[in-house]
Tab-separated table of C-alpha atoms in Angstrom:
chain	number	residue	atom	x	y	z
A	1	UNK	CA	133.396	133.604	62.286
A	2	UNK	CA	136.655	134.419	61.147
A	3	UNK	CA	135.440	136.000	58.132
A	4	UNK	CA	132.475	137.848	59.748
A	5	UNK	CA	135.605	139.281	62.158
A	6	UNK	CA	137.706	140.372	59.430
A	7	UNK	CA	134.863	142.046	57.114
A	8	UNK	CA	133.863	144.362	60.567
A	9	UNK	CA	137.851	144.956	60.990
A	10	UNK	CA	137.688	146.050	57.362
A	11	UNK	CA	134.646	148.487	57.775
A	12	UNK	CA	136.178	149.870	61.296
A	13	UNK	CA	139.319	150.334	59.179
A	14	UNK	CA	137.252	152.815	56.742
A	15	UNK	CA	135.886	154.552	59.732
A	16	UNK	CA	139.010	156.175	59.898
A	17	UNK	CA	139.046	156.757	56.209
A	18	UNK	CA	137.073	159.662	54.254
A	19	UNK	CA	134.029	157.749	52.612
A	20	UNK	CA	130.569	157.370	53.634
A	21	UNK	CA	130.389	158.408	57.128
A	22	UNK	CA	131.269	161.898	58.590
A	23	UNK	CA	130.293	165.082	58.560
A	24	UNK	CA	129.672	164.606	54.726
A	25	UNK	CA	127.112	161.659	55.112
A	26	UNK	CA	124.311	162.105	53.563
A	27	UNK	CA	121.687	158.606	53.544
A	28	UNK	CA	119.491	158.071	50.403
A	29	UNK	CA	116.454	157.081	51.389
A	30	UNK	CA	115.573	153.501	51.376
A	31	UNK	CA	116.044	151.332	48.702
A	32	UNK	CA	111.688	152.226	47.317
A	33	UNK	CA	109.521	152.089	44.364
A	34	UNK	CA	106.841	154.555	43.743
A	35	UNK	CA	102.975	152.759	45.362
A	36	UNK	CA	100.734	150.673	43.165
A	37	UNK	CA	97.742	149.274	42.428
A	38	UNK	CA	97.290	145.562	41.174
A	39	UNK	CA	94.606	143.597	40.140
A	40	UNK	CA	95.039	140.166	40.410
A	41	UNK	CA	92.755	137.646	39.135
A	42	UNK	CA	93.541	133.851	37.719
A	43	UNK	CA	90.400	134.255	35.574
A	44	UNK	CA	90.085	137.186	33.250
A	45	UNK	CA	86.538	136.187	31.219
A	46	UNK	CA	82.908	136.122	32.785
A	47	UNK	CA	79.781	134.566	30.326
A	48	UNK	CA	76.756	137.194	29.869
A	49	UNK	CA	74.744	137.327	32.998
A	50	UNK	CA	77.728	135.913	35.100
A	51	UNK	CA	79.688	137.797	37.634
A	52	UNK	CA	83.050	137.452	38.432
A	53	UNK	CA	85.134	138.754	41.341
A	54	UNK	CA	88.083	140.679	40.602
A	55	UNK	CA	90.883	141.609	43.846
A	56	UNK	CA	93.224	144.671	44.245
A	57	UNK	CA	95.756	144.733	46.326
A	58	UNK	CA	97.921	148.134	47.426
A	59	UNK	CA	101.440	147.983	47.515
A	60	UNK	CA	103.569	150.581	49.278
A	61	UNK	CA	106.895	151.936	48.740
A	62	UNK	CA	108.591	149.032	50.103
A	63	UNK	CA	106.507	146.692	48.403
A	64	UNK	CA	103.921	145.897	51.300
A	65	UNK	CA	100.883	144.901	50.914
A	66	UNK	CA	97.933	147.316	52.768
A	67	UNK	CA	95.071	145.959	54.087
A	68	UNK	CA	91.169	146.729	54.546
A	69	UNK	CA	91.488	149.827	51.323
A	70	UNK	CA	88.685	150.335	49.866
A	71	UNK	CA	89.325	150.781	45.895
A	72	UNK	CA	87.418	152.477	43.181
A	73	UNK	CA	86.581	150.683	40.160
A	74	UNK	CA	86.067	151.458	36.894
A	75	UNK	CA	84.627	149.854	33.861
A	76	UNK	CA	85.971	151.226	30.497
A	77	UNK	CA	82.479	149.898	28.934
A	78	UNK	CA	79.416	149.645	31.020
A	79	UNK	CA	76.951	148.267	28.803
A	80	UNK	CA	79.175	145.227	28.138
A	81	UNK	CA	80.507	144.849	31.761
A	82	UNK	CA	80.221	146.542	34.561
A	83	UNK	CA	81.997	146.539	38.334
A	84	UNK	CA	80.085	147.168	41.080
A	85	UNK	CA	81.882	147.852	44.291
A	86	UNK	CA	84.206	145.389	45.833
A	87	UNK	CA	85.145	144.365	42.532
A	88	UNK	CA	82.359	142.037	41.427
A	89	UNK	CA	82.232	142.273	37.640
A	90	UNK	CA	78.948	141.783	35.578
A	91	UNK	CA	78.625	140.242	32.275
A	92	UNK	CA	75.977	141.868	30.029
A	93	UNK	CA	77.034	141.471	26.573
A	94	UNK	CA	79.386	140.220	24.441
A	95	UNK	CA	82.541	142.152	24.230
A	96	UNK	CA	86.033	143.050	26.068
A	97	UNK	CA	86.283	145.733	28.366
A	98	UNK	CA	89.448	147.152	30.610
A	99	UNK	CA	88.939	147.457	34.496
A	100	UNK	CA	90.675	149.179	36.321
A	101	UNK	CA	90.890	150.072	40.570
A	102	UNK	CA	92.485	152.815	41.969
A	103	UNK	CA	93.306	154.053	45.471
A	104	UNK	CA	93.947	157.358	46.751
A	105	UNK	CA	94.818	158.627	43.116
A	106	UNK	CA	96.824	155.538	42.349
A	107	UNK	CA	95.233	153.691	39.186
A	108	UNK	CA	96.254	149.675	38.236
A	109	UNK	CA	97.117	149.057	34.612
A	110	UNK	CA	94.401	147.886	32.766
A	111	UNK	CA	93.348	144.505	33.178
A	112	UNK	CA	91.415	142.698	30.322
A	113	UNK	CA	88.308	141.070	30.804
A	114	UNK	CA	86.431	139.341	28.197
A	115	UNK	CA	82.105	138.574	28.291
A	116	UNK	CA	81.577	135.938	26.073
A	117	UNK	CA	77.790	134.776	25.291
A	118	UNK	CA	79.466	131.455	24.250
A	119	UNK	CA	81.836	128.842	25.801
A	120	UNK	CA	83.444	128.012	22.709
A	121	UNK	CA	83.779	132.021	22.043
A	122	UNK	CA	87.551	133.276	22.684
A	123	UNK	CA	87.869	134.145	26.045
A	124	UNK	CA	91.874	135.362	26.082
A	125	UNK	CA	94.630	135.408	24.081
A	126	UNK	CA	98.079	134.947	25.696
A	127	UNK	CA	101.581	136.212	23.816
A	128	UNK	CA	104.612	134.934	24.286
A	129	UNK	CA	107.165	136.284	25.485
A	130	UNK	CA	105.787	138.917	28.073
A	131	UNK	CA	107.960	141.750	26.907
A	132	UNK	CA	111.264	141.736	25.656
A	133	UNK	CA	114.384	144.512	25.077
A	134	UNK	CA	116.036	144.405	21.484
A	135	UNK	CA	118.720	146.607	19.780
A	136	UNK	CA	118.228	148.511	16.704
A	137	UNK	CA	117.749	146.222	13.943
A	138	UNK	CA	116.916	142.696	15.552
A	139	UNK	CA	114.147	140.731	15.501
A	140	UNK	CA	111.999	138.263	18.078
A	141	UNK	CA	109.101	136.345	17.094
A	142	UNK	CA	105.751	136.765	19.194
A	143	UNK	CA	103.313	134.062	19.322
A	144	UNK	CA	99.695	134.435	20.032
A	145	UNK	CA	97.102	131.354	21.685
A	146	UNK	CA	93.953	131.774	22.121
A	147	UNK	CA	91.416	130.121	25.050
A	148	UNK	CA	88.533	129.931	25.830
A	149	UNK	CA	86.391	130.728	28.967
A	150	UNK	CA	87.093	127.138	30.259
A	151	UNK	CA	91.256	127.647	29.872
A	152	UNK	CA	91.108	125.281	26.801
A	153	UNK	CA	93.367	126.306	23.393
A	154	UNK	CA	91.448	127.283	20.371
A	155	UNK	CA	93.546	126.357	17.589
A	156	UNK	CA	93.462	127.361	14.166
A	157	UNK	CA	92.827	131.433	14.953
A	158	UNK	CA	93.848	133.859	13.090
A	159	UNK	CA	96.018	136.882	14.467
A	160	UNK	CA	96.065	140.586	13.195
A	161	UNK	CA	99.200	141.850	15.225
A	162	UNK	CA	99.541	145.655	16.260
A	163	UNK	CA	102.566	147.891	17.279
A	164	UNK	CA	101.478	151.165	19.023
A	165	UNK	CA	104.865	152.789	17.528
A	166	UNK	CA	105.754	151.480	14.331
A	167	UNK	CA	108.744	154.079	13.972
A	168	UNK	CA	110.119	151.878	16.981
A	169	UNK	CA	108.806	148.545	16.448
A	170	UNK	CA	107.237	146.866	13.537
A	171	UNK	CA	105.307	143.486	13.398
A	172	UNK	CA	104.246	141.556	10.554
A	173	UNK	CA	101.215	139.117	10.100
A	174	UNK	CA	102.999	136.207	11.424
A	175	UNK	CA	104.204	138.197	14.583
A	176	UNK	CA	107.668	138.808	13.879
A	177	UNK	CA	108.536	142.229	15.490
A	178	UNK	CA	111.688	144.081	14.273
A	179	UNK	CA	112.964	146.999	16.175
A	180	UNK	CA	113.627	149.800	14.372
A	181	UNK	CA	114.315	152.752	16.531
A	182	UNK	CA	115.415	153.443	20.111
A	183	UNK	CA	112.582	153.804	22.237
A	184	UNK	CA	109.633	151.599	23.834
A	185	UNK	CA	106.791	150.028	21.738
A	186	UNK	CA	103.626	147.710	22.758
A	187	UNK	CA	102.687	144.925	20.457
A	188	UNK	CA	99.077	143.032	20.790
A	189	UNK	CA	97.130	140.600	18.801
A	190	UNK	CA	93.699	140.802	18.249
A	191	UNK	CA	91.300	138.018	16.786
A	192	UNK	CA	87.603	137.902	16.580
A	193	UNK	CA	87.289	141.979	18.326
A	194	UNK	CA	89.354	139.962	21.594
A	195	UNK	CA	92.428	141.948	21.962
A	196	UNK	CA	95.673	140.322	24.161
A	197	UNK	CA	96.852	142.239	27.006
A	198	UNK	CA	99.676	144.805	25.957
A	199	UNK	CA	103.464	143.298	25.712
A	200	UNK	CA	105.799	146.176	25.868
A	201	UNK	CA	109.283	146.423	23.910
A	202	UNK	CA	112.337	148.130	25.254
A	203	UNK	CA	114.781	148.816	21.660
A	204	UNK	CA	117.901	150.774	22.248
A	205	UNK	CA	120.709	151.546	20.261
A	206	UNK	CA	123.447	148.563	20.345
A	207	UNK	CA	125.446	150.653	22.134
A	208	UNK	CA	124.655	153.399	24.777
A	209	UNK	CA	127.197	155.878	26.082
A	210	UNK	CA	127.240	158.332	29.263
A	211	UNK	CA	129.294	160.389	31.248
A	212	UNK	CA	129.768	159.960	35.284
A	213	UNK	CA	128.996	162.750	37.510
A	214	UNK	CA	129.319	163.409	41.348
A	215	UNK	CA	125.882	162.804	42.982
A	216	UNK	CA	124.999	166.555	44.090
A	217	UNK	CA	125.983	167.448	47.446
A	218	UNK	CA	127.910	164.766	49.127
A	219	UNK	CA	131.288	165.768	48.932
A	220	UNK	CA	132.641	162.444	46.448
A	221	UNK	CA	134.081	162.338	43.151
A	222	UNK	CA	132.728	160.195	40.316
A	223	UNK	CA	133.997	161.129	36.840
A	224	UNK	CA	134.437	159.079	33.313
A	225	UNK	CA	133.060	157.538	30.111
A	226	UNK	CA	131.033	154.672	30.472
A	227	UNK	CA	129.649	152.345	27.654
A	228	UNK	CA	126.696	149.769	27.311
A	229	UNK	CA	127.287	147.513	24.656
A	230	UNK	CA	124.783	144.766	23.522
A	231	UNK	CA	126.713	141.318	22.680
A	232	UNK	CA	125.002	138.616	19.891
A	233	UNK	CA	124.535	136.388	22.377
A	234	UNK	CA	122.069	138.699	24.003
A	235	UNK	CA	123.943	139.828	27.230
A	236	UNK	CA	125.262	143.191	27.711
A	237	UNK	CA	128.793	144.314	28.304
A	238	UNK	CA	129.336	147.912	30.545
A	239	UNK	CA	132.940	149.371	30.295
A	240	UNK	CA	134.351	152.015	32.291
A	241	UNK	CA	136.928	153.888	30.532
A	242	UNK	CA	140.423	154.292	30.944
A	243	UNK	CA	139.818	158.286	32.392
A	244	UNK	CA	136.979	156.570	34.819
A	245	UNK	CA	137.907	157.986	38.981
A	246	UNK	CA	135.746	157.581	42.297
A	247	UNK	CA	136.248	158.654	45.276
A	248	UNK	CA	136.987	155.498	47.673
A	249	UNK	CA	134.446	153.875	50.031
A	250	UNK	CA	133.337	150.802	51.245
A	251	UNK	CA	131.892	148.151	49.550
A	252	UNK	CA	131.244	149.955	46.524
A	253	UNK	CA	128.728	148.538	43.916
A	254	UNK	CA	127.734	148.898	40.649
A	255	UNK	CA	124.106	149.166	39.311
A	256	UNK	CA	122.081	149.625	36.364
A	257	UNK	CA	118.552	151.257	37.096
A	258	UNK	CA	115.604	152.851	35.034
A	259	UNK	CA	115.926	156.247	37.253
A	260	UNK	CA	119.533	158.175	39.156
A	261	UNK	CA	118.471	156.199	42.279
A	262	UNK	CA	119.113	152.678	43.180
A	263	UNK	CA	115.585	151.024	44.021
A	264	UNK	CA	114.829	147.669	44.325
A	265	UNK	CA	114.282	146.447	40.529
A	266	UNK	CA	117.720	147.952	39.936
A	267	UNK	CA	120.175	145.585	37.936
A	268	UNK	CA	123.239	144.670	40.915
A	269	UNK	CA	126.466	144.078	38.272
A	270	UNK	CA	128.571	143.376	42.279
A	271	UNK	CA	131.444	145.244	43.668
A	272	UNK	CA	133.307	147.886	42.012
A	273	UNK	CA	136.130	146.562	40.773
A	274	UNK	CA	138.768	149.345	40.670
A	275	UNK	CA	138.316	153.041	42.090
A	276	UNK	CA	140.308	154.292	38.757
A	277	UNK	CA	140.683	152.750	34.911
A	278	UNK	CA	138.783	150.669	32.546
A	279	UNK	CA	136.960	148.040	34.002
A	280	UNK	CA	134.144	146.052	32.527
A	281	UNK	CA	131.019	144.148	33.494
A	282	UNK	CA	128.233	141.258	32.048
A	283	UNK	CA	124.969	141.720	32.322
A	284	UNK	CA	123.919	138.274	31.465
A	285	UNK	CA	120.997	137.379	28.861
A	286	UNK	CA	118.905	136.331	31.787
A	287	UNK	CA	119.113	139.991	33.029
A	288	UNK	CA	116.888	142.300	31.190
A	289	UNK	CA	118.852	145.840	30.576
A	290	UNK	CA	114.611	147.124	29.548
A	291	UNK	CA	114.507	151.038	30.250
A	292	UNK	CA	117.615	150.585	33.242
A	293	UNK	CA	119.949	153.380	31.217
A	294	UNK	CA	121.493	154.895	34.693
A	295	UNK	CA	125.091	153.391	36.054
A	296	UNK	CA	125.149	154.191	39.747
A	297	UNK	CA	128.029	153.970	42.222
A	298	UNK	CA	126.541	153.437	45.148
A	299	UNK	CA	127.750	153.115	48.920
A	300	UNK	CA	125.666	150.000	49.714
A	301	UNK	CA	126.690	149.985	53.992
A	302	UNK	CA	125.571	153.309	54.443
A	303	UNK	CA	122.806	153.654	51.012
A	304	UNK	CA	124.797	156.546	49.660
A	305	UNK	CA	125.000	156.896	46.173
A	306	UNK	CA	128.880	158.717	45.237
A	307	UNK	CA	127.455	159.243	41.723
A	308	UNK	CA	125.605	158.263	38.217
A	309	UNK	CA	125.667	158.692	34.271
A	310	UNK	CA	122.776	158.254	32.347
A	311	UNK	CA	123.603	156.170	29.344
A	312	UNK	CA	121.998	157.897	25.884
């Protein structure tokens, strides 16, 4: 109790502070992600002449599932499989296909689904891991099983591995994928015509560098150099510099996120430290940096962001 007391003495202490509240507040919206589509199956083969029932599911902004949609589905081959509504797939020959649903203009990824005209056929192939962020010039082995339509290992396949940018990321026969450029890749491996699911690959430069700036319109200050450094044990390291300023507020946090506003699959790194001077924080191993190149300052009390820098 004493601790809940003195936190709400603390924020009635800012209230007579400039910071987030005033005539300058201005909310961010709430902490959302853009609506999706999924399709979500446990079983993603069907024999010839079999059907199998595929769900969707539409989550909102905050992450909610909708109920009672009706979806649109869509067979990227129809002679091998097709989808009738409700999501029952057909098996008519043998072959992989991608499905996918959509819902008022939202589209899923593409799911996989394999018709096999055999049990013994390979029904999926699985990689490991299921994506991955590297720096320029490392190196992460892939691995490739295959199963088939029972969910039993085929052993002994052989793998032809693909990178859909090989001026970002190469892989060689064995599935050892180098980065060699900033930017995203996806790697797959394909054995008898059954292609794996797409893994994507995040490379960046070993260390990324930005520049804060005042978020537009609110009346704070955010200035500095900021740096993203990538450590050999994997984690990340994000120092402020010695010219870094903000404007004071409370509880002040630090993120890393893939876009200028905090959502909620940005990367918390906890309280600012220091409204002035170098400061640093970990981003563990466990904590994948992936496309997140935007430090934000945000005002988590009142969701007001004071200000960002996009790390290049």
């Amino acid at each position: 109790m004493k601790k809940i007391w003195a936190r709400c003495a603390a924020l009635a202490g800012f209230l007579m502070l400039p910071g987030c509240v005033g005539t300058d507040f201005i909310s961010d919206s709430l902490l959302t992600m853009p609506g999706r589509v999924e399709i979500r199956s446990t079983t993603m083969a069907v024999e010839v002449n079999d059907t199998l029932q595929l769900n969707a599911v539409y989550l909102d902004e905050q992450g909610r599932e909708m109920d009672n949609l009706s979806f649109d589905w869509e067979s990227s081959d129809p002679l091998l499989a097709s989808v009738e509504s409700g999501g029952l797939l057909v098996g008519h020959a043998r072959g992989q296909v991608t499905v996918t649903a959509a819902y008022n203009g939202t589209r899923s990824e593409d799911f996989f689904c394999t018709v096999v005209a055999d049990p013994q056929q390979i029904a999926t192939i699985v990689l490991s891991p299921d994506s991955a962020a590297l720096p320029v010039g490392a190196a992460l082995q892939f691995r490739a099983v295959a199963f088939n339509v029972d969910g039993d290992s085929l052993p002994g396949k052989t793998f032809q591995w693909l990178s859909s940018d090989t001026t970002v990321l190469t892989v060689d026969g064995g599935g050892l994928a180098t980065a060699r450029s900033a930017g995203h890749a996806e790697i797959r491996a394909v054995a008898e015509g059954i292609s794996s699911p797409l893994r994507t690959v995040a490379v960046s430069n070993v260390q990324l560098t930005g520049n804060f700036v005042p978020r537009t319109g609110t009346g704070y200050s955010v200035s500095g150099v900021v740096t993203l450094t990538r450590n050999s044990d994997g984690s990340h390291t994000l120092t402020f510099g010695d010219d870094f300023t903000c404007s004071n507020g409370p509880d002040l946090e630090v993120f890393l996120s893939a876009t200028a506003a905090v959502t909620s699959a940005s990367l918390n790194l906890g309280d600012l430290m220091s409204n002035s001077g170098a400061q640093s924080y970990r981003v563990s191993p466990g904590q994948n940096v992936g496309n997140r190149t935007w430090v934000i300052i945000h005002c988590v009390p009142f969701n007001v962001t004071f200000g960002y820098a996009e790390l290049q």
